[in-house]
Amino acid sequence: MTFATRRLRKIVGALPPGITLVRAEDFKEWQLDIRVLDDNPIYKGKTYRLSFKFNINYPIDAPIVTFVEAPGITIPMHPHIYSNGIICLDLLSSGNGWSPVQSVESVCMSIQSMLTGNTRNERPEGDADFVRSGNTNPRNIRFVYDDPTV
Amino acid sequence: MWWSVWDRLNILIFARLWCRCFQASDFIGAERFYTRAIIHDATNPAYFTNRALSRLKLSLWEAVIDDCQHALDLLPTSLKAYTYLGQAQLALDRPNEALSSSQQAYKLAIAVRSPSAATIAGTVLQAKKRKWEVSEDRRIMEEGGLLGKLVKMLTEEGEKEVSAVETQWSLGKEEGRVHKEHRHEEGGEWNKNREGDTQALEAAVWEEIEARKHSTRERINLLKDVFARADPAKYKPRIVPDHLIDNITFCIMHDPVITKHGQSYERATILEHLRRSKTDPLTREPLTEEDLRPNLALRVACEEFMRENGWAVDY
């Protein structure tokens, strides 16, 4: 049993409010649904789906976390979330952002609060170009974190 | 001059071929190449450790031990030799030897900052767990009683199953040999195929035996668990206290180090993290290898817990 599977096996238990496990058949990809718990009008009453992809070095390596579409589920509007589901969040970047003591729950909660605190119903600048470039692996992207308020 | 050029050429060819074999998972081929390399030059410890690795992949445990001992005669500080030696000894169910070899490997790995330290730490823990299992079994047997008798029965039944498979296999082999002699005239190609068949069959038999052994172990563990639960005086829920667990891998620690912020981690894990990011995982403040100190008291606590609770390795 690798460290990755050991880590993941242990969290299948109580999840924080607003977070539900949708798919965790193996230890390669998990899907979780998240809801925003307050009355933020942008996200009220909606559920979004996150995909976590783990490699064998998880949790030393960061998981790849993106929003995915599903019947009745869209990609949330947010100035740091591209319309193809890629999330621009420093704690998910493999450099100094990720920390191996983070877990699936803590990442979900960070993303939850990233949505809760947002007031702008818009996509990041250059969203259309970015999506057209066809880059779907967040690892290959170098984000510039220039907005300390998020 | 002539010879040294010839040598170098040979080594290059060997290295190239060997790589190709390993990539294709052709461990039999790799093993043969290294046998040839050793015939060519029996003073190079790397040839022995590389052959040991191929043999490890082929589950030829005794041969692995042989190669590692040769390598250690040539190079007493060979990290690879101690690593493979420990793994082979564990596979042969010699937990005491496996523990001392893998502890030696671990020391060397830490000294040279090898990334394989985490894997070796895993072997150390597995050896400790196996030692605990052996002493638990002895205790149960000595206490006698129903559980001891049942475990003995299950063990014997398992052994019988394995030897039945083995007998069947050796009968089949006899028959195969007779066939082969009969058909000898029909040409070499057929014989070659036959050899391939034999290899595949041998692998299947090996797998069958391993499966039987595994199910015997499972049955015995289940039985022990049932008995433990039925005896509330002795039964304790199997929980490893949080302070003995590495916060990154969630495994019980075997060589804990403490950061300047007071949090302890398994040494191999935190070093792996520091290779990627020189920050404290909890506080994200700068953290370097020099800031880590061994946490001796915690180390003793982990060791003591492991002595009584070998199951903690798979917790």
PDB file of C-alpha atoms in Angstrom, chain B residues 6 8 22 88 90 93 108 110-111 115 127 142 150 161 163 167 177 205 235 240 261 265 302:
ATOM      1  CA  TRP B   6      37.541  -3.156 -25.117  1.00  0.00           C
ATOM      2  CA  ARG B   8      34.711   0.260 -21.845  1.00  0.00           C
ATOM      3  CA  PHE B  22      14.458  -3.262 -17.603  1.00  0.00           C
ATOM      4  CA  ALA B  88      14.665 -10.653   0.183  1.00  0.00           C
ATOM      5  CA  LEU B  90      11.588 -10.268   4.552  1.00  0.00           C
ATOM      6  CA  ASP B  93      10.221 -14.625   6.402  1.00  0.00           C
ATOM      7  CA  LEU B 108      23.248   4.640   4.717  1.00  0.00           C
ATOM      8  CA  ILE B 110      20.019   8.996   5.370  1.00  0.00           C
ATOM      9  CA  ALA B 111      23.779   9.556   5.274  1.00  0.00           C
ATOM     10  CA  PRO B 115      15.283   9.434  -1.865  1.00  0.00           C
ATOM     11  CA  ALA B 127      10.094  -6.374   9.480  1.00  0.00           C
ATOM     12  CA  GLU B 142       1.950 -21.185  24.559  1.00  0.00           C
ATOM     13  CA  LEU B 150      -7.661 -23.697  15.715  1.00  0.00           C
ATOM     14  CA  GLU B 161      -3.272 -27.118   0.087  1.00  0.00           C
ATOM     15  CA  SER B 163       1.762 -29.093  -1.140  1.00  0.00           C
ATOM     16  CA  THR B 167       2.612 -32.210  -6.219  1.00  0.00           C
ATOM     17  CA  ARG B 177       9.358 -34.005 -20.121  1.00  0.00           C
ATOM     18  CA  VAL B 205       1.615 -22.241 -10.211  1.00  0.00           C
ATOM     19  CA  TYR B 235      -9.628  -6.722  23.689  1.00  0.00           C
ATOM     20  CA  VAL B 240      -2.669   4.313  17.017  1.00  0.00           C
ATOM     21  CA  HIS B 261       7.914  24.920  15.209  1.00  0.00           C
ATOM     22  CA  TYR B 265       7.381  14.173  11.124  1.00  0.00           C
ATOM     23  CA  CYS B 302       6.921   4.712  18.773  1.00  0.00           C
TER      24      CYS B 302
END
